[in-house]
Amino acid sequence: MATTLAGVPTAGAGPSRVDHDASVMSLKPSAKMSAARPAVVERRILGHSTRGRPIKAWRLGQPGKPKHVVISTMHGDERHTKRIVTALRDGKPIRGIDLWVIPVYNPDGWARDTRKNGRGVDLNRNYPRGWVDLDGPYESGTGPASEPETQAVMSFLSEIKPRRIVSFHQPLNGVDVDTKKPRFARRLAHALRLPRTSLNCGGVCHGTMTSWYNANFNGAALTVEYGARPSRQRLRVQAPKALLRVLGGRR
Ligand SMILES: [Zn+2]
């Protein structure tokens, strides 16, 4: 182990620590990017997938305002709701909220059009909240937070501590109102024109992101499921507008 001149061990301060920190990049938008995406005030690479693909996040709106996070494509084969998130990112500047968006949470699953990550883990069963060893379609990994995607997003959410997280999935068609902030869930269901439903995983949710966040932070995370084939107009125009309104933002 390396030591300082005073003989104090410096574990964690060597090159490996530097490499780790370098993987969580915070980048100011370039002039070209600002012109193309006037809503973006910051972008970050939160970490990398098991196949080395970056997990990208964009910050929109006004720093200092209430913080929220919107996530899509945690399951790589639930592809349509990404349009809501990219419409938020690529539209006019946003005011009234400090909004982070993650259009593709699971870049390996996205690339291969599969639910799971690059080594066959369902990322929404991998969180350290009620984690159990599941196999088959809900393969939960070798242990709680075993996957780099989970670690990257956990670290990001722990730092940001958003007031609300909205996580888009498909195809169950409904907003989970059996949740931490049912009033918010009901308002969002109404605004997005989705039915109110209960997505309680048949009794207990094992290792889901929303259950982990809801148990550990003051803010609330909510799952929103669209149907199998929502229209482009609905995703690109209606949903971003409605979501912004419910979160307290405007553009
Ligand atoms: Zn899903």
mmCIF file of C-alpha atoms and ligand atoms in Angstrom:
data_model
loop_
_atom_site.group_PDB
_atom_site.id
_atom_site.type_symbol
_atom_site.label_atom_id
_atom_site.label_comp_id
_atom_site.label_asym_id
_atom_site.label_seq_id
_atom_site.Cartn_x
_atom_site.Cartn_y
_atom_site.Cartn_z
ATOM 1 C CA MET A 1 0.000 0.000 0.000
ATOM 2 C CA ALA A 2 1.278 3.480 -0.830
ATOM 3 C CA THR A 3 1.892 5.874 2.039
ATOM 4 C CA THR A 4 2.246 9.608 2.287
ATOM 5 C CA LEU A 5 5.409 11.183 3.669
ATOM 6 C CA ALA A 6 3.727 11.258 7.073
ATOM 7 C CA GLY A 7 3.190 7.509 6.833
ATOM 8 C CA VAL A 8 -0.575 7.730 6.377
ATOM 9 C CA PRO A 9 -1.939 5.028 4.052
ATOM 10 C CA THR A 10 -3.414 6.465 0.863
ATOM 11 C CA ALA A 11 -5.632 3.591 -0.195
ATOM 12 C CA GLY A 12 -8.304 4.844 -2.509
ATOM 13 C CA ALA A 13 -6.306 7.924 -3.442
ATOM 14 C CA GLY A 14 -4.128 6.207 -6.055
ATOM 15 C CA PRO A 15 -4.660 5.828 -9.791
ATOM 16 C CA SER A 16 -7.662 3.486 -9.435
ATOM 17 C CA ARG A 17 -9.612 6.177 -7.586
ATOM 18 C CA VAL A 18 -8.735 8.687 -10.254
ATOM 19 C CA ASP A 19 -9.922 6.293 -12.966
ATOM 20 C CA HIS A 20 -13.190 5.721 -11.140
ATOM 21 C CA ASP A 21 -13.879 9.411 -10.797
ATOM 22 C CA ALA A 22 -13.014 9.999 -14.434
ATOM 23 C CA SER A 23 -15.849 7.653 -15.429
ATOM 24 C CA VAL A 24 -18.418 9.994 -13.886
ATOM 25 C CA MET A 25 -17.909 12.897 -16.220
ATOM 26 C CA SER A 26 -19.670 16.197 -15.926
ATOM 27 C CA LEU A 27 -19.536 18.197 -19.098
ATOM 28 C CA LYS A 28 -20.663 21.696 -19.840
ATOM 29 C CA PRO A 29 -22.582 21.767 -23.113
ATOM 30 C CA SER A 30 -20.582 23.005 -26.082
ATOM 31 C CA ALA A 31 -21.769 26.016 -28.061
ATOM 32 C CA LYS A 32 -22.920 23.726 -30.854
ATOM 33 C CA MET A 33 -24.868 21.540 -28.437
ATOM 34 C CA SER A 34 -26.464 24.573 -26.769
ATOM 35 C CA ALA A 35 -27.730 25.739 -30.134
ATOM 36 C CA ALA A 36 -29.174 22.313 -30.933
ATOM 37 C CA ARG A 37 -30.541 21.648 -27.447
ATOM 38 C CA PRO A 38 -31.302 24.938 -25.735
ATOM 39 C CA ALA A 39 -32.919 23.208 -22.743
ATOM 40 C CA VAL A 40 -29.674 21.437 -21.727
ATOM 41 C CA VAL A 41 -27.591 23.074 -19.001
ATOM 42 C CA GLU A 42 -25.325 20.102 -18.164
ATOM 43 C CA ARG A 43 -24.678 16.568 -19.288
ATOM 44 C CA ARG A 44 -23.107 13.684 -17.473
ATOM 45 C CA ILE A 45 -21.991 10.131 -17.989
ATOM 46 C CA LEU A 46 -23.238 8.378 -14.854
ATOM 47 C CA GLY A 47 -21.230 5.214 -15.423
ATOM 48 C CA HIS A 48 -20.924 2.384 -17.926
ATOM 49 C CA SER A 49 -22.841 -0.782 -18.717
ATOM 50 C CA THR A 50 -21.354 -4.270 -18.460
ATOM 51 C CA ARG A 51 -20.408 -3.932 -22.160
ATOM 52 C CA GLY A 52 -18.830 -0.528 -21.632
ATOM 53 C CA ARG A 53 -21.611 1.637 -23.012
ATOM 54 C CA PRO A 54 -22.105 5.029 -21.286
ATOM 55 C CA ILE A 55 -25.248 5.774 -19.277
ATOM 56 C CA LYS A 56 -26.011 9.372 -20.186
ATOM 57 C CA ALA A 57 -27.954 11.990 -18.253
ATOM 58 C CA TRP A 58 -28.907 15.527 -19.230
ATOM 59 C CA ARG A 59 -29.801 18.351 -16.883
ATOM 60 C CA LEU A 60 -32.549 20.670 -18.076
ATOM 61 C CA GLY A 61 -34.230 23.650 -16.514
ATOM 62 C CA GLN A 62 -33.012 25.839 -13.701
ATOM 63 C CA PRO A 63 -30.491 24.702 -11.076
ATOM 64 C CA GLY A 64 -31.713 25.667 -7.625
ATOM 65 C CA LYS A 65 -35.354 24.873 -8.398
ATOM 66 C CA PRO A 66 -37.055 21.646 -7.197
ATOM 67 C CA LYS A 67 -35.151 18.621 -8.514
ATOM 68 C CA HIS A 68 -36.782 15.809 -10.434
ATOM 69 C CA VAL A 69 -35.514 12.876 -12.500
ATOM 70 C CA VAL A 70 -37.234 11.241 -15.478
ATOM 71 C CA ILE A 71 -36.018 7.823 -16.621
ATOM 72 C CA SER A 72 -36.794 5.600 -19.589
ATOM 73 C CA THR A 73 -35.730 2.236 -20.982
ATOM 74 C CA MET A 74 -34.551 0.527 -17.821
ATOM 75 C CA HIS A 75 -35.783 -2.510 -19.749
ATOM 76 C CA GLY A 76 -34.153 -2.350 -23.179
ATOM 77 C CA ASP A 77 -37.113 -3.781 -25.077
ATOM 78 C CA GLU A 78 -39.544 -1.129 -23.738
ATOM 79 C CA ARG A 79 -38.497 1.337 -26.377
ATOM 80 C CA HIS A 80 -41.270 3.823 -27.013
ATOM 81 C CA THR A 81 -41.214 5.984 -23.895
ATOM 82 C CA LYS A 82 -37.694 7.190 -24.714
ATOM 83 C CA ARG A 83 -39.489 9.629 -27.042
ATOM 84 C CA ILE A 84 -41.039 11.436 -24.066
ATOM 85 C CA VAL A 85 -37.630 11.922 -22.508
ATOM 86 C CA THR A 86 -35.848 13.038 -25.688
ATOM 87 C CA ALA A 87 -38.702 15.464 -26.425
ATOM 88 C CA LEU A 88 -38.080 17.064 -23.027
ATOM 89 C CA ARG A 89 -34.337 17.205 -23.687
ATOM 90 C CA ASP A 90 -34.527 18.486 -27.256
ATOM 91 C CA GLY A 91 -37.233 21.128 -26.877
ATOM 92 C CA LYS A 92 -37.240 24.731 -25.707
ATOM 93 C CA PRO A 93 -35.655 25.803 -22.385
ATOM 94 C CA ILE A 94 -37.466 24.642 -19.241
ATOM 95 C CA ARG A 95 -38.233 26.906 -16.295
ATOM 96 C CA GLY A 96 -39.490 26.356 -12.769
ATOM 97 C CA ILE A 97 -37.778 23.009 -12.085
ATOM 98 C CA ASP A 98 -34.302 21.453 -12.080
ATOM 99 C CA LEU A 99 -34.906 18.381 -14.223
ATOM 100 C CA TRP A 100 -32.501 15.526 -14.993
ATOM 101 C CA VAL A 101 -33.392 13.049 -17.737
ATOM 102 C CA ILE A 102 -31.955 9.606 -18.489
ATOM 103 C CA PRO A 103 -33.380 8.484 -21.858
ATOM 104 C CA VAL A 104 -31.657 5.079 -21.919
ATOM 105 C CA TYR A 105 -30.951 3.596 -18.496
ATOM 106 C CA ASN A 106 -30.000 0.200 -19.956
ATOM 107 C CA PRO A 107 -27.856 0.860 -23.053
ATOM 108 C CA ASP A 108 -26.896 -2.818 -23.544
ATOM 109 C CA GLY A 109 -30.538 -3.896 -23.452
ATOM 110 C CA TRP A 110 -31.407 -1.052 -25.821
ATOM 111 C CA ALA A 111 -28.687 -2.100 -28.285
ATOM 112 C CA ARG A 112 -29.903 -5.710 -28.314
ATOM 113 C CA ASP A 113 -33.635 -5.012 -27.846
ATOM 114 C CA THR A 114 -33.735 -7.152 -24.710
ATOM 115 C CA ARG A 115 -35.258 -6.560 -21.290
ATOM 116 C CA LYS A 116 -32.075 -7.346 -19.397
ATOM 117 C CA ASN A 117 -28.577 -5.879 -19.315
ATOM 118 C CA GLY A 118 -25.499 -7.220 -21.137
ATOM 119 C CA ARG A 119 -25.106 -10.167 -18.789
ATOM 120 C CA GLY A 120 -28.740 -11.129 -18.490
ATOM 121 C CA VAL A 121 -29.803 -9.296 -15.331
ATOM 122 C CA ASP A 122 -33.186 -7.572 -14.922
ATOM 123 C CA LEU A 123 -31.999 -4.193 -13.615
ATOM 124 C CA ASN A 124 -35.327 -3.601 -11.905
ATOM 125 C CA ARG A 125 -34.756 -6.592 -9.621
ATOM 126 C CA ASN A 126 -31.147 -5.755 -8.740
ATOM 127 C CA TYR A 127 -31.638 -2.979 -6.131
ATOM 128 C CA PRO A 128 -30.701 -3.551 -2.482
ATOM 129 C CA ARG A 129 -34.289 -3.340 -1.228
ATOM 130 C CA GLY A 130 -36.081 -6.654 -0.718
ATOM 131 C CA TRP A 131 -33.519 -8.254 -3.040
ATOM 132 C CA VAL A 132 -33.914 -12.008 -3.490
ATOM 133 C CA ASP A 133 -32.148 -14.456 -5.776
ATOM 134 C CA LEU A 134 -34.504 -14.655 -8.758
ATOM 135 C CA ASP A 135 -33.801 -16.642 -11.926
ATOM 136 C CA GLY A 136 -35.384 -16.777 -15.356
ATOM 137 C CA PRO A 137 -37.216 -13.736 -16.742
ATOM 138 C CA TYR A 138 -36.544 -11.690 -13.570
ATOM 139 C CA GLU A 139 -32.908 -12.751 -13.053
ATOM 140 C CA SER A 140 -31.821 -10.518 -10.167
ATOM 141 C CA GLY A 141 -28.021 -10.778 -10.436
ATOM 142 C CA THR A 142 -25.396 -12.320 -8.180
ATOM 143 C CA GLY A 143 -26.310 -10.046 -5.254
ATOM 144 C CA PRO A 144 -27.887 -6.691 -4.350
ATOM 145 C CA ALA A 145 -26.566 -3.933 -6.656
ATOM 146 C CA SER A 146 -24.244 -6.385 -8.414
ATOM 147 C CA GLU A 147 -24.610 -4.560 -11.747
ATOM 148 C CA PRO A 148 -22.627 -1.470 -12.783
ATOM 149 C CA GLU A 149 -25.789 0.173 -14.161
ATOM 150 C CA THR A 150 -27.450 -0.147 -10.736
ATOM 151 C CA GLN A 151 -24.368 1.228 -8.975
ATOM 152 C CA ALA A 152 -24.153 4.188 -11.362
ATOM 153 C CA VAL A 153 -27.801 5.191 -10.971
ATOM 154 C CA MET A 154 -27.829 4.601 -7.201
ATOM 155 C CA SER A 155 -24.839 6.863 -6.808
ATOM 156 C CA PHE A 156 -26.420 9.537 -8.986
ATOM 157 C CA LEU A 157 -29.789 9.457 -7.199
ATOM 158 C CA SER A 158 -28.093 9.469 -3.780
ATOM 159 C CA GLU A 159 -26.254 12.636 -4.786
ATOM 160 C CA ILE A 160 -29.165 14.447 -6.472
ATOM 161 C CA LYS A 161 -31.920 13.315 -4.052
ATOM 162 C CA PRO A 162 -34.753 14.290 -6.383
ATOM 163 C CA ARG A 163 -38.158 15.201 -5.025
ATOM 164 C CA ARG A 164 -39.826 13.064 -7.696
ATOM 165 C CA ILE A 165 -38.586 10.291 -9.971
ATOM 166 C CA VAL A 166 -40.775 9.154 -12.848
ATOM 167 C CA SER A 167 -39.667 5.853 -14.390
ATOM 168 C CA PHE A 168 -41.305 4.913 -17.685
ATOM 169 C CA HIS A 169 -41.977 1.308 -18.639
ATOM 170 C CA GLN A 170 -44.226 -0.675 -20.995
ATOM 171 C CA PRO A 171 -46.666 -2.343 -21.705
ATOM 172 C CA LEU A 172 -48.924 -2.577 -18.616
ATOM 173 C CA ASN A 173 -50.740 0.701 -19.375
ATOM 174 C CA GLY A 174 -51.249 2.444 -16.073
ATOM 175 C CA VAL A 175 -49.802 4.616 -13.321
ATOM 176 C CA ASP A 176 -49.060 2.949 -10.025
ATOM 177 C CA VAL A 177 -51.252 4.698 -7.439
ATOM 178 C CA ASP A 178 -50.511 2.121 -4.737
ATOM 179 C CA THR A 179 -47.379 4.083 -3.891
ATOM 180 C CA LYS A 180 -45.670 6.617 -1.609
ATOM 181 C CA LYS A 181 -47.344 9.760 -2.979
ATOM 182 C CA PRO A 182 -50.730 8.560 -4.270
ATOM 183 C CA ARG A 183 -51.997 12.095 -4.917
ATOM 184 C CA PHE A 184 -49.063 12.825 -7.226
ATOM 185 C CA ALA A 185 -49.647 9.472 -8.932
ATOM 186 C CA ARG A 186 -53.332 10.232 -9.486
ATOM 187 C CA ARG A 187 -52.559 13.678 -10.896
ATOM 188 C CA LEU A 188 -49.981 12.209 -13.252
ATOM 189 C CA ALA A 189 -52.337 9.431 -14.398
ATOM 190 C CA HIS A 190 -54.964 12.037 -15.220
ATOM 191 C CA ALA A 191 -52.496 14.306 -17.044
ATOM 192 C CA LEU A 192 -50.953 11.446 -19.071
ATOM 193 C CA ARG A 193 -54.410 9.952 -19.780
ATOM 194 C CA LEU A 194 -53.405 6.615 -18.312
ATOM 195 C CA PRO A 195 -55.492 4.408 -16.015
ATOM 196 C CA ARG A 196 -54.744 4.265 -12.311
ATOM 197 C CA THR A 197 -53.456 0.863 -11.381
ATOM 198 C CA SER A 198 -51.540 -1.096 -8.778
ATOM 199 C CA LEU A 199 -48.162 -2.409 -9.916
ATOM 200 C CA ASN A 200 -47.204 -4.163 -6.733
ATOM 201 C CA CYS A 201 -45.404 -7.041 -8.480
ATOM 202 C CA GLY A 202 -48.004 -9.532 -7.247
ATOM 203 C CA GLY A 203 -47.487 -8.803 -3.559
ATOM 204 C CA VAL A 204 -43.858 -7.843 -2.957
ATOM 205 C CA CYS A 205 -41.523 -5.885 -5.206
ATOM 206 C CA HIS A 206 -38.092 -7.433 -4.953
ATOM 207 C CA GLY A 207 -35.119 -5.215 -5.692
ATOM 208 C CA THR A 208 -36.906 -2.517 -7.685
ATOM 209 C CA MET A 209 -35.492 0.977 -8.102
ATOM 210 C CA THR A 210 -38.690 2.672 -6.950
ATOM 211 C CA SER A 211 -38.986 0.597 -3.756
ATOM 212 C CA TRP A 212 -35.316 1.285 -2.940
ATOM 213 C CA TYR A 213 -35.668 5.028 -3.473
ATOM 214 C CA ASN A 214 -38.985 5.307 -1.657
ATOM 215 C CA ALA A 215 -37.598 3.491 1.382
ATOM 216 C CA ASN A 216 -34.379 5.494 1.653
ATOM 217 C CA PHE A 217 -35.152 9.083 0.657
ATOM 218 C CA ASN A 218 -37.720 11.779 1.385
ATOM 219 C CA GLY A 219 -38.641 12.052 -2.292
ATOM 220 C CA ALA A 220 -40.913 9.661 -4.147
ATOM 221 C CA ALA A 221 -40.265 7.431 -7.168
ATOM 222 C CA LEU A 222 -43.149 6.389 -9.364
ATOM 223 C CA THR A 223 -43.532 3.769 -12.096
ATOM 224 C CA VAL A 224 -45.534 4.754 -15.166
ATOM 225 C CA GLU A 225 -46.435 2.086 -17.719
ATOM 226 C CA TYR A 226 -47.573 2.902 -21.227
ATOM 227 C CA GLY A 227 -49.243 0.343 -23.445
ATOM 228 C CA ALA A 228 -47.447 -1.635 -26.148
ATOM 229 C CA ARG A 229 -47.848 0.879 -28.978
ATOM 230 C CA PRO A 230 -48.580 4.438 -27.846
ATOM 231 C CA SER A 231 -48.775 6.944 -30.709
ATOM 232 C CA ARG A 232 -45.831 9.185 -31.565
ATOM 233 C CA GLN A 233 -47.954 12.283 -31.133
ATOM 234 C CA ARG A 234 -48.883 11.211 -27.642
ATOM 235 C CA LEU A 235 -45.273 10.530 -26.664
ATOM 236 C CA ARG A 236 -43.622 13.494 -28.344
ATOM 237 C CA VAL A 237 -46.207 16.195 -27.670
ATOM 238 C CA GLN A 238 -48.905 15.315 -25.126
ATOM 239 C CA ALA A 239 -46.828 13.441 -22.537
ATOM 240 C CA PRO A 240 -43.862 15.847 -22.191
ATOM 241 C CA LYS A 241 -46.219 18.801 -21.820
ATOM 242 C CA ALA A 242 -48.397 17.031 -19.253
ATOM 243 C CA LEU A 243 -45.411 15.693 -17.309
ATOM 244 C CA LEU A 244 -43.789 19.131 -17.105
ATOM 245 C CA ARG A 245 -47.036 20.658 -15.855
ATOM 246 C CA VAL A 246 -47.458 18.083 -13.087
ATOM 247 C CA LEU A 247 -43.826 18.491 -11.998
ATOM 248 C CA GLY A 248 -44.250 22.268 -11.815
ATOM 249 C CA GLY A 249 -42.200 23.183 -14.881
ATOM 250 C CA ARG A 250 -42.944 25.091 -18.059
ATOM 251 C CA ARG A 251 -41.284 26.005 -21.330
HETATM 252 ZN ZN ZN B 1 -40.199 -2.403 -17.574
#
